[in-house]
Amino acid sequence: MKIKFLVSLGIISLSFNAFAHEGMWIPSMIKSMVEGDMKAMGMKISAEDLYAINQSSIKDAVVHFNGGCTSVLVSDEALLLTNHHCGYSLIQSHSTLENNYLEDGFWAMSKADELPNPGISATIIKEIRDVTADMLKDLPADASEAQRADQIKKMTATLVAAAKESTGYDAYIRPFFYGNQFLLFVIEEFEDVRLVGAPPSSIGKFGYDTDNWVWPRHTGDFSVFRIYANKENKPAKYSADNVPYKPVYSVPVNVSGVSENDFTLVYGFPGRTDNYISKENVKQNLEVINPQRLKMRAASLGVIDAAMRQDPLTKIQYAAKQSRISNAYKKWMGQSKGLIRWDAVEQKDSVESLFQSRIANNEALNKNYGSLLPELTKVETEMLSGNVVRNYLIEFYYYGPEVLRFAETFDELVALSNDKSVADSTINKKRDELLGKLGFFKNYDINVDKAIMQAQIAYVAEDLKTFGNPSTPELQQADLKAFVNELYAKSVLVDKAKLEAFLTKYKRSHAKKLEADPAFAFSKNFRSLYNDNVRPTLSVLSAKSDSLMRLWMDAQMTVLPERTYFADANGTLRITFGKVEGYKPFDGAEYAYFTTLSGIMEKEDPTNPEFVVSAKLKELYNEKNYGIYAHNTGEMRVAFIASNHTSGGNSGSPVFDANGALIGLNFDRTWESTMSDIMFNSNICRNITVDIRYVLFIMDKFAGAKHLVDEMKLVQD
Ligand code: ASP
């Protein structure tokens, strides 16, 4: 299998040239795979400038921001730029009605004012190594999935330990191409990351949900942080004695702007794509999974949006939660639309039919792969009903009414209390720990939570039935509305004062009361519906589908070598490249590649909180006070689009020009691109970047924080 796989890779790298525009490439493999294409498209730097291990390179400035976004180092004192939406929950956590940084923005005028964010991480990749051969060494060709998993687990531990030992850094290993390849990443993870600046939401989130995933766009989606290290320049927990980290490399910033057809490159950590899934899988997404997600999120957003409009405190409390729910909601909506419009099922069908016809004409291939697709389709069909429950676990339990998750925190207290061998002192300790978790209520509103459960519960109950799944006693009640009313009226877990009183007086014997609490019981029953009734079967089927997908990936590469293959995004460091270009979204329309500050004034609507423009920004616009940040036409450019293949996780990614200078921060994709996690089309898929000059203009002219711009190395074409 391994040899065959490497052979497939060989064939592929020879055939990349015509198609390589699509894809998210692993930085250490740029040289052998796509450097030629990148240069042909206009890149002036080399693969070594992008990724090197014996000298500094651009990769040393690209930072994984708190595991879910990307950021970039722009000064010798570790000033770090990312998106406003990546810093959003941190900005929210520092906001109160008195100091409302979400609303008004925040700017540290000196390092002493920068705000610590305990618990977050900023990770730099030191080295990437291919460890496929070691991971799969001596694994028999006919090894079972369990044997394979066992070996992978053991080898991961061995290789990670060896890498840590030899480098002095941390490391992790990730599978690629569904486990046909393994790469080891040597990393340095920083923990002291402070908030330096954020524009008000009227700039950083301008257009809110209406404009999210949409072009033309006018959002100044950036925020500013700084990495701190100890005196030895090493990662350390927050301490007032820490000093700004001295980066191996920080990027120059180009203030000349971009023109149509300019080469662009996005360097970052895309989270997840599914570019090689089967036709059956795409169909299930379109027909079942996406519709379920959409109706659940429409229900919760209906409640949250209305509550946020009514009350300024709720607006702060629910700001980050609302964004988390609405961002994917709108993406899935666009994704389904795009996949239908661009015939994803038919496209998958033509790939699968071509595959079948090629193997039918070749005895050896037929022997290896003849039953592969029918088996994969069968397993995926069998998985559907279990996936419906899994989907509801995510949409109801994890993204729905919060009390369900909060109740889980009390499991341990009940278990300890019910165990006679546990000492009272241990139970008291646990109780005190839980008293310390009452901070949960800072961002919780019982009425909002209850209305979310009311809006969602019937969908869950109904679909569990439709797909022939088991249910919980709560979901089988005839009057779900009455059940929810009673739950919120009786539970001690939905009210801070009640819970505090309960915990303060808590004794071992009170565990019974918790077990009888309707929120506690519902949370437990819902989890057990999945964990006990669904997961066991689903995990057997997923192990089968994992192994078939691994084979399917390899089979596609072998049988259809003329197609482009790049590993799906998996939160690891990637490079994608393209050109600054507009597109035709639909009949009769054509989009320009950039937007300007005049567009913000066109969109201004003081009666709509999504499109408010601050007086200060208007003043700067009226005076045309743009300084060196103006375009050579005199206008202030805000954002531009390009044909880079990006995904979630690329939020905050640096966008570079042909010389490797920073021209913007990637923050979104257009409506027609939301399908690119499953199917990329370079004619219409565009990533959206906030022009770096708009970022600098806001810092300098709007916020009066020129000292931050002064830390950067500005260059011109
Ligand atoms: N705005 C996007 C996100 O939230 C970035 C993208 O997916 O292109 O993840």
XYZ file of C-alpha atoms and ligand atoms in Angstrom:
726
model
C 0.000 0.000 0.000
C 2.729 2.411 0.991
C 4.813 1.882 -2.088
C 1.780 2.178 -4.275
C 0.853 5.391 -2.500
C 4.269 6.905 -3.052
C 4.096 5.888 -6.678
C 0.748 7.641 -6.898
C 2.306 10.747 -5.415
C 5.048 10.563 -8.035
C 2.539 10.446 -10.826
C 0.612 13.271 -9.287
C 3.504 15.650 -8.855
C 4.309 15.196 -12.554
C 0.775 16.005 -13.524
C 0.145 18.944 -11.175
C 1.191 21.721 -13.502
C -2.040 22.246 -15.354
C -4.266 22.225 -12.281
C -2.252 23.271 -9.278
C -4.213 26.464 -8.635
C -6.592 24.524 -6.405
C -5.276 23.124 -3.158
C -3.729 23.735 0.235
C -0.115 22.717 0.113
C 2.168 21.562 2.874
C 4.962 24.156 3.201
C 7.801 21.607 3.413
C 6.612 20.068 0.120
C 6.181 23.263 -1.889
C 9.524 22.807 -3.625
C 8.795 19.358 -5.001
C 5.140 19.991 -5.736
C 4.089 23.483 -6.763
C 7.016 25.926 -6.688
C 7.101 25.909 -10.520
C 3.414 26.741 -10.757
C 3.719 29.476 -8.175
C 6.611 31.071 -10.029
C 4.779 30.756 -13.325
C 1.900 32.625 -11.711
C 4.218 35.426 -10.611
C 5.820 34.497 -7.288
C 9.279 36.067 -7.004
C 10.457 34.402 -3.800
C 11.518 30.762 -3.495
C 10.200 27.725 -1.654
C 13.062 28.192 0.869
C 11.900 31.737 1.619
C 8.550 30.256 2.569
C 9.780 27.282 4.547
C 13.280 26.529 5.841
C 14.586 24.881 8.950
C 18.210 25.964 9.017
C 17.533 29.643 8.470
C 14.656 31.968 9.173
C 11.757 31.901 6.735
C 8.225 33.252 6.449
C 6.811 30.223 8.269
C 8.444 31.508 11.489
C 6.044 34.454 11.423
C 2.840 32.476 10.792
C 1.225 31.662 14.121
C -1.643 29.286 14.927
C -3.923 31.501 17.015
C -5.579 29.646 19.869
C -5.973 26.468 17.825
C -8.702 27.780 15.514
C -7.406 30.814 13.637
C -4.185 32.111 12.113
C -2.164 35.225 12.949
C 1.059 36.854 11.786
C 4.037 38.449 13.505
C 4.650 41.950 12.178
C 7.297 43.391 14.492
C 10.485 42.514 16.321
C 8.470 42.870 19.506
C 6.024 40.166 18.510
C 3.086 42.330 17.531
C 0.567 39.850 16.212
C -2.255 40.563 13.762
C -5.327 38.377 13.416
C -9.006 38.909 12.617
C -11.455 40.778 14.839
C -13.664 37.672 14.747
C -10.748 35.546 15.976
C -10.169 37.844 18.940
C -13.908 38.388 19.433
C -14.543 36.169 22.453
C -11.421 37.581 24.134
C -12.502 41.154 23.474
C -15.930 40.131 24.797
C -14.428 38.651 27.938
C -12.811 42.016 28.776
C -16.024 43.944 28.035
C -18.535 45.267 30.530
C -21.301 47.845 30.225
C -18.836 50.435 31.608
C -15.858 49.380 29.448
C -17.529 48.071 26.356
C -14.570 47.187 24.131
C -16.819 45.281 21.731
C -18.795 48.437 21.108
C -16.109 51.095 21.437
C -12.867 49.302 20.600
C -9.773 48.976 22.745
C -6.281 50.373 22.254
C -3.363 49.871 24.617
C -1.361 53.060 24.425
C 1.581 51.439 26.185
C 2.706 47.873 26.816
C 1.580 48.189 30.425
C -2.026 48.547 29.184
C -2.027 45.335 27.156
C -4.546 42.817 28.511
C -3.629 39.198 29.378
C -5.818 36.322 28.164
C -5.231 33.294 30.366
C -5.780 29.958 28.667
C -5.053 30.944 25.086
C -2.197 29.774 22.897
C -0.066 31.018 20.014
C 1.824 28.256 18.257
C 4.748 28.490 15.860
C 5.791 25.571 13.639
C 9.523 24.909 13.856
C 9.743 21.937 11.513
C 7.633 19.490 9.501
C 8.837 15.912 8.962
C 7.308 13.080 6.957
C 7.140 10.120 9.347
C 4.926 7.861 7.205
C 7.560 5.144 6.855
C 8.212 4.987 10.616
C 4.529 5.062 11.519
C 3.628 2.144 9.291
C 6.882 0.183 9.617
C 6.400 -3.599 9.582
C 2.631 -3.255 9.614
C 1.423 -6.331 7.686
C -0.514 -5.595 4.510
C -3.509 -7.468 5.894
C -3.430 -5.813 9.339
C -6.866 -5.260 10.868
C -8.073 -1.713 11.627
C -7.527 -2.402 15.319
C -3.936 -3.512 14.744
C -3.310 -0.500 12.585
C -4.795 1.875 15.147
C -2.717 0.250 17.837
C 0.517 0.643 15.923
C -0.296 4.255 15.045
C -0.958 5.034 18.681
C 2.288 3.425 19.815
C 4.420 4.957 17.078
C 2.888 8.385 17.643
C 3.935 8.261 21.295
C 7.432 7.008 20.417
C 8.090 9.476 17.609
C 6.671 12.453 19.485
C 8.787 11.617 22.545
C 11.890 11.266 20.378
C 11.220 14.565 18.614
C 10.723 16.362 21.944
C 13.915 14.873 23.286
C 16.047 15.751 20.264
C 14.679 19.259 19.654
C 13.673 20.497 23.095
C 10.324 21.581 21.636
C 6.832 20.085 21.690
C 5.537 18.009 18.794
C 2.422 16.397 17.338
C 1.663 14.015 14.489
C -1.306 14.291 12.121
C -2.623 11.899 9.479
C -3.035 13.103 5.877
C -4.942 11.647 2.929
C -7.106 9.640 5.351
C -4.105 8.027 7.008
C -2.053 7.270 3.899
C 0.569 9.754 5.061
C 1.750 11.052 8.470
C 3.589 14.262 9.247
C 5.248 15.282 12.474
C 5.186 18.943 13.491
C 7.749 20.336 15.885
C 6.121 23.306 17.612
C 6.730 26.096 20.086
C 3.569 27.074 21.960
C 3.308 30.428 23.727
C 0.800 31.042 26.499
C 1.160 34.695 27.378
C -0.705 36.455 24.565
C -2.029 39.939 25.331
C -4.702 42.030 23.677
C -3.179 45.198 22.227
C -5.955 46.628 20.123
C -9.315 46.111 18.505
C -11.465 48.465 16.466
C -15.083 48.980 17.541
C -17.458 46.339 16.159
C -18.895 48.991 13.836
C -15.575 48.595 11.980
C -14.333 45.107 12.952
C -17.721 43.503 12.368
C -19.250 46.069 9.997
C -22.136 44.415 8.144
C -22.473 41.703 10.826
C -24.518 38.660 9.732
C -26.019 40.359 6.689
C -22.604 40.792 5.104
C -20.942 37.677 6.551
C -19.821 35.329 3.719
C -20.741 38.019 1.239
C -18.982 40.193 -1.299
C -18.808 43.207 -1.749
C -17.518 43.511 1.787
C -16.412 46.428 3.957
C -15.370 44.856 7.255
C -12.188 45.961 9.045
C -11.845 42.445 10.422
C -8.643 42.714 12.452
C -7.432 42.752 16.037
C -3.980 43.117 17.507
C -2.184 40.988 20.083
C 1.369 40.545 21.352
C 3.201 37.382 22.344
C 5.168 37.518 25.567
C 7.973 35.178 26.651
C 10.229 34.807 29.651
C 13.643 36.487 29.848
C 15.148 33.548 27.916
C 12.672 34.211 25.058
C 10.891 30.934 25.852
C 7.158 30.297 26.323
C 5.912 30.969 29.847
C 2.625 31.360 31.665
C 1.461 34.939 32.154
C 3.724 36.913 34.431
C 4.201 40.645 34.850
C 7.924 39.930 34.420
C 7.518 38.451 30.941
C 8.830 40.483 28.032
C 7.765 40.722 24.369
C 8.894 37.617 22.481
C 11.730 38.200 19.987
C 10.547 36.433 16.818
C 12.860 34.494 14.514
C 11.185 36.398 11.678
C 8.573 39.101 11.332
C 7.084 40.064 8.001
C 7.464 43.328 6.081
C 4.244 45.177 5.293
C 3.607 46.430 1.762
C 1.729 49.735 1.652
C 1.502 49.950 -2.157
C -1.647 47.869 -2.492
C -2.689 45.294 -5.066
C -3.799 45.347 -8.694
C -5.905 42.911 -10.661
C -4.087 39.667 -11.526
C -1.361 40.178 -8.914
C -0.019 36.953 -7.420
C -1.203 36.275 -3.852
C -0.367 33.630 -1.328
C -2.206 32.744 1.874
C -0.201 31.099 4.645
C -2.162 29.592 7.536
C -3.970 26.790 9.305
C -7.150 25.813 7.403
C -9.344 23.727 9.708
C -11.254 21.147 7.745
C -12.182 20.312 4.178
C -13.796 17.221 2.658
C -12.717 17.386 -0.932
C -12.623 13.641 -1.599
C -15.831 12.390 0.013
C -18.168 10.119 -1.915
C -21.287 11.008 -3.839
C -23.393 9.333 -1.133
C -21.799 11.494 1.536
C -22.427 14.718 -0.417
C -26.049 13.655 -0.938
C -26.570 12.993 2.766
C -25.121 16.404 3.580
C -27.476 18.090 1.166
C -30.587 16.111 1.976
C -30.355 15.455 5.713
C -27.429 16.843 7.683
C -27.335 20.448 6.437
C -31.130 20.885 6.640
C -31.060 19.671 10.259
C -28.241 22.008 11.174
C -29.981 24.907 9.488
C -33.338 24.504 11.195
C -31.723 24.088 14.622
C -29.590 27.197 14.219
C -32.386 29.252 12.677
C -34.386 28.394 15.812
C -31.706 29.444 18.309
C -30.693 32.534 16.346
C -34.304 33.673 16.195
C -34.283 33.763 19.997
C -30.788 35.167 20.549
C -30.959 37.899 17.897
C -34.250 39.224 19.249
C -32.964 39.206 22.841
C -29.726 40.964 21.871
C -31.643 43.691 20.084
C -33.720 44.328 23.185
C -31.146 44.506 25.931
C -27.584 45.933 25.959
C -26.418 43.469 28.632
C -27.730 40.483 26.680
C -25.954 41.944 23.658
C -22.615 41.620 25.450
C -23.459 38.286 27.107
C -24.505 36.567 23.906
C -22.265 38.333 21.360
C -19.633 35.601 21.061
C -22.174 32.759 21.274
C -24.323 34.352 18.600
C -21.331 34.658 16.264
C -20.319 31.052 16.823
C -23.795 29.849 15.909
C -24.513 32.207 13.032
C -21.166 31.916 11.267
C -21.494 28.231 10.390
C -25.256 28.590 9.923
C -24.845 31.009 7.097
C -21.925 29.075 5.637
C -23.949 25.845 5.427
C -26.783 27.694 3.786
C -24.468 28.996 1.057
C -22.690 25.676 0.823
C -25.879 23.728 0.091
C -26.950 26.312 -2.453
C -23.577 26.238 -4.216
C -23.284 22.446 -4.218
C -26.717 22.172 -5.803
C -26.126 24.919 -8.308
C -22.708 23.615 -9.383
C -23.924 20.018 -9.556
C -21.708 18.533 -6.851
C -23.600 15.237 -6.779
C -23.357 14.892 -10.557
C -19.666 15.855 -10.466
C -18.971 13.209 -7.837
C -20.995 10.787 -9.898
C -18.887 11.410 -12.978
C -15.651 10.835 -11.010
C -17.034 7.622 -9.521
C -18.331 6.419 -12.916
C -14.995 7.133 -14.593
C -13.258 5.254 -11.805
C -15.582 2.287 -12.205
C -15.167 2.171 -15.960
C -11.369 2.323 -15.728
C -11.143 -0.498 -13.242
C -13.630 -2.562 -15.205
C -11.106 -2.633 -18.048
C -8.156 -3.642 -15.908
C -8.106 -6.982 -14.179
C -5.561 -6.088 -11.487
C -7.294 -2.843 -10.575
C -10.638 -4.530 -10.590
C -9.350 -7.146 -8.202
C -8.086 -4.453 -5.799
C -10.898 -1.958 -6.063
C -13.887 -3.681 -7.640
C -16.010 -3.766 -4.491
C -14.666 -0.557 -2.946
C -17.279 2.021 -3.933
C -20.319 -0.209 -3.430
C -19.010 -1.102 0.045
C -18.310 2.508 0.922
C -21.776 3.556 -0.193
C -23.340 0.754 1.832
C -21.478 1.664 5.028
C -22.291 5.334 4.609
C -25.969 4.541 4.116
C -25.935 2.446 7.277
C -24.317 5.312 9.190
C -26.994 7.868 8.388
C -29.395 7.272 11.276
C -26.541 7.271 13.816
C -25.174 10.434 12.257
C -28.541 12.083 12.730
C -28.200 11.548 16.497
C -24.587 12.680 16.411
C -25.656 15.786 14.549
C -28.248 16.499 17.230
C -25.702 15.907 19.950
C -23.723 18.724 18.345
C -26.616 21.005 17.464
C -28.766 20.520 20.583
C -26.362 19.506 23.300
C -23.285 21.519 22.320
C -24.808 24.495 20.466
C -28.332 24.591 21.902
C -29.591 25.379 25.425
C -26.537 25.802 27.618
C -28.011 24.237 30.719
C -27.532 20.782 29.174
C -23.760 21.209 29.033
C -23.597 23.015 32.337
C -25.418 20.124 34.016
C -22.634 17.764 32.961
C -20.251 19.625 35.302
C -22.236 18.123 38.201
C -21.795 14.480 37.162
C -18.706 14.034 39.236
C -20.253 15.473 42.375
C -23.092 12.976 42.089
C -20.743 10.072 41.389
C -18.529 10.948 44.374
C -21.529 11.383 46.640
C -22.924 8.001 45.648
C -19.639 6.228 46.309
C -19.520 5.259 49.988
C -15.753 4.844 49.932
C -15.274 8.531 49.117
C -14.551 10.757 52.123
C -16.787 13.724 52.927
C -13.790 16.021 52.581
C -13.411 15.006 48.930
C -17.055 15.745 48.291
C -16.746 19.126 49.981
C -13.731 19.917 47.865
C -15.686 19.110 44.735
C -18.590 21.232 45.952
C -16.244 24.197 46.533
C -14.820 23.736 43.081
C -18.349 23.905 41.662
C -19.106 27.018 43.699
C -16.155 28.521 41.830
C -17.906 27.778 38.528
C -20.825 30.103 39.149
C -19.101 32.538 36.786
C -21.068 30.598 34.151
C -24.019 32.864 34.937
C -22.125 35.995 33.868
C -23.062 35.207 30.269
C -26.311 33.314 30.904
C -29.903 34.446 30.703
C -32.498 31.904 31.838
C -35.216 33.291 29.570
C -33.036 33.156 26.489
C -31.889 29.628 27.302
C -35.429 28.437 27.911
C -36.682 29.978 24.682
C -33.871 28.221 22.784
C -34.895 24.864 24.223
C -38.544 25.595 23.398
C -37.613 26.456 19.828
C -35.459 23.389 19.212
C -36.769 20.466 21.213
C -39.563 19.362 18.854
C -37.152 19.085 15.907
C -34.955 16.733 17.884
C -37.832 14.574 19.106
C -39.350 14.324 15.649
C -36.191 13.523 13.693
C -35.086 10.850 16.146
C -38.379 9.127 15.333
C -38.168 9.703 11.590
C -34.765 8.049 11.375
C -35.754 5.144 13.599
C -33.568 6.099 16.545
C -34.123 5.510 20.247
C -35.118 8.523 22.330
C -35.042 9.779 25.918
C -38.034 9.831 28.315
C -38.062 13.627 28.123
C -38.243 13.699 24.331
C -41.130 11.252 24.337
C -43.407 13.499 26.404
C -46.640 14.394 24.677
C -46.427 18.054 25.695
C -42.864 19.180 25.125
C -43.677 22.810 25.774
C -44.986 22.018 29.247
C -41.970 19.831 29.906
C -39.578 22.687 29.080
C -41.545 25.161 31.214
C -41.342 22.806 34.121
C -37.644 22.100 33.625
C -36.723 25.782 33.867
C -39.113 26.354 36.749
C -37.843 23.466 38.853
C -34.137 23.040 38.053
C -31.565 24.485 40.478
C -29.061 24.666 37.613
C -30.639 27.589 35.767
C -30.517 30.188 38.508
C -27.385 31.482 40.205
C -28.955 32.253 43.570
C -30.776 28.923 43.787
C -27.689 26.989 42.823
C -25.451 28.864 45.228
C -27.841 28.167 48.089
C -28.085 24.512 47.109
C -24.323 24.053 46.880
C -23.557 25.931 50.066
C -25.747 23.518 52.022
C -24.750 20.491 49.943
C -24.371 17.135 51.704
C -23.759 13.664 50.290
C -27.422 12.771 50.614
C -28.396 15.688 48.345
C -27.059 13.789 45.337
C -30.550 12.312 45.025
C -31.953 15.816 44.560
C -29.491 16.502 41.778
C -30.305 13.233 40.085
C -33.970 14.162 40.189
C -33.273 17.652 38.853
C -34.990 17.791 35.441
C -32.085 19.575 33.697
C -29.527 17.209 35.188
C -31.588 14.173 34.191
C -32.272 15.404 30.662
C -28.608 16.205 30.090
C -27.597 12.765 31.313
C -30.256 10.919 29.334
C -29.459 12.777 26.145
C -25.772 11.995 26.415
C -26.486 8.401 27.180
C -28.814 8.161 24.199
C -25.764 8.859 22.069
C -23.016 7.241 24.134
C -24.821 4.016 25.026
C -27.277 3.471 22.200
C -25.719 5.024 19.146
C -21.994 5.394 19.526
C -21.105 1.702 19.812
C -22.628 0.877 16.396
C -21.527 4.130 14.851
C -17.918 3.639 15.862
C -17.792 0.178 14.298
C -19.217 1.638 11.102
C -16.900 4.655 11.207
C -13.875 2.401 11.589
C -15.051 0.595 8.441
C -15.677 3.824 6.586
C -12.271 5.226 7.690
C -10.537 2.244 6.267
C -12.570 2.371 3.046
C -11.911 6.105 2.695
C -8.196 5.459 3.090
C -8.401 2.952 0.306
C -10.681 5.174 -1.782
C -8.182 8.036 -1.499
C -5.334 5.832 -2.603
C -7.471 4.246 -5.314
C -8.414 7.631 -6.799
C -4.771 8.645 -6.927
C -3.818 5.424 -8.635
C -6.677 5.059 -11.077
C -7.276 8.751 -11.851
C -3.748 10.200 -11.705
C -4.604 13.131 -13.972
C -6.677 14.763 -11.209
C -5.236 17.157 -8.588
C -4.598 15.760 -5.114
C -3.732 17.794 -2.051
C -4.380 16.673 1.490
C -7.661 17.875 2.983
C -7.287 20.641 5.553
C -6.805 19.299 9.076
C -5.710 22.315 11.098
C -2.095 22.012 9.945
C 0.046 24.657 8.290
C -0.650 25.181 4.579
C 0.065 27.480 1.687
C -2.442 28.292 -0.995
C -1.897 30.612 -3.921
C -3.921 32.434 -6.513
C -4.471 35.795 -8.130
C -6.262 38.988 -7.214
C -9.374 38.733 -9.374
C -13.073 39.539 -9.474
C -15.715 37.089 -10.683
C -19.157 36.657 -12.156
C -21.379 35.419 -9.319
C -24.536 34.936 -11.376
C -26.064 35.899 -14.664
C -25.942 39.606 -15.315
C -23.498 40.498 -12.532
C -19.768 40.938 -12.298
C -17.868 41.754 -9.119
C -14.866 44.106 -8.925
C -11.869 42.822 -6.977
C -11.798 45.605 -4.348
C -14.005 47.773 -2.140
C -13.417 51.248 -0.723
C -14.358 53.478 2.179
C -16.974 55.163 -0.031
C -18.771 51.804 -0.016
C -18.992 52.004 3.779
C -20.694 55.357 3.449
C -23.062 53.870 0.841
C -23.999 51.064 3.217
C -24.373 53.325 6.249
C -27.744 52.983 7.993
C -27.970 54.586 11.438
C -31.258 52.746 12.060
C -29.663 49.332 11.596
C -27.071 48.283 14.205
C -25.284 46.174 11.579
C -24.455 49.193 9.417
C -23.699 52.034 11.812
C -20.692 54.194 10.887
C -18.858 56.073 13.624
C -18.594 59.849 13.504
C -14.808 59.671 13.585
C -14.624 57.426 10.521
C -16.985 59.749 8.667
C -14.817 62.704 9.563
C -11.700 60.965 8.213
C -13.626 60.102 5.068
C -14.912 63.625 4.565
C -11.437 65.067 5.027
C -9.903 62.302 2.891
C -7.388 62.049 5.692
C -5.816 58.796 4.544
C -2.090 59.636 4.834
C 0.258 57.126 3.267
C -2.478 54.474 3.352
C -4.412 55.852 0.365
C -4.357 53.964 -2.917
C -2.576 55.708 -5.803
C -6.018 56.775 -7.053
C -6.550 58.719 -3.827
C -9.234 56.385 -2.480
C -9.104 54.325 0.724
C -9.321 50.667 -0.187
C -10.939 48.359 2.374
C -10.918 44.768 1.089
C -10.050 42.681 -1.956
C -10.768 39.209 -3.276
C -8.499 36.595 -4.841
C -8.681 33.003 -6.014
C -6.916 31.308 -3.104
C -8.332 28.035 -1.837
C -8.972 28.784 1.856
C -11.139 27.456 4.638
C -12.224 28.152 8.219
C -9.022 28.408 10.275
C -7.518 30.570 7.534
C -9.223 33.412 9.346
C -6.469 35.866 10.237
C -4.039 34.305 7.776
C -1.447 36.629 6.319
C -1.910 37.291 2.611
C 1.418 37.901 0.876
C 2.412 39.479 -2.426
C 4.893 37.993 -4.923
C 7.805 39.236 -2.785
C 6.556 37.826 0.490
C 5.404 41.166 1.930
C 2.109 41.384 3.814
C -0.773 42.864 1.787
C -3.704 41.886 3.993
C -5.396 39.511 6.409
C -7.653 36.807 5.047
C -11.011 36.788 6.825
C -13.764 35.189 4.783
C -14.983 33.710 1.533
C -17.707 34.943 -0.775
C -21.210 33.437 -0.812
C -20.405 31.471 -3.962
C -17.256 30.053 -2.273
C -18.822 28.558 0.815
C -19.026 25.257 -1.049
C -15.239 25.102 -1.431
C -14.810 22.925 1.677
C -16.325 20.184 -0.446
C -15.806 21.407 -4.002
C -13.484 24.231 -5.090
C -14.056 26.004 -8.388
C -11.379 28.548 -9.277
C -13.735 30.435 -11.597
C -16.005 31.499 -8.772
C -14.400 30.710 -5.404
C -12.801 33.782 -3.846
C -11.236 34.456 -0.467
C -11.812 37.880 1.096
C -8.908 39.874 2.511
C -8.914 43.096 4.490
C -6.388 45.399 2.810
C -3.459 45.916 5.184
C -3.545 49.650 4.442
C -7.067 49.875 5.875
C -5.812 48.068 8.999
C -2.938 50.561 9.381
C -5.202 53.518 8.623
C -7.621 52.476 11.376
C -4.780 51.996 13.864
C -3.077 55.247 13.038
C -5.704 57.776 11.957
C -8.814 56.384 13.621
C -7.446 55.044 16.892
C -4.398 57.296 17.313
C -2.227 54.223 17.845
C 0.516 55.134 15.374
C 3.088 53.694 17.757
C 1.890 50.254 16.622
C 2.382 51.066 12.938
C 5.825 52.407 13.857
C 6.808 48.970 15.131
C 6.334 47.518 11.639
C 8.673 47.442 8.662
C 6.752 49.229 5.888
C 7.838 48.626 2.277
C 6.657 49.762 -1.137
C 6.673 48.060 -4.526
N -14.806 33.632 7.853
C -14.407 32.292 7.768
C -14.509 31.603 9.089
O -15.191 32.063 9.929
C -13.128 32.060 7.086
C -13.414 31.093 6.017
O -13.974 30.052 6.309
O -13.096 31.382 4.870
O -13.983 30.595 9.361
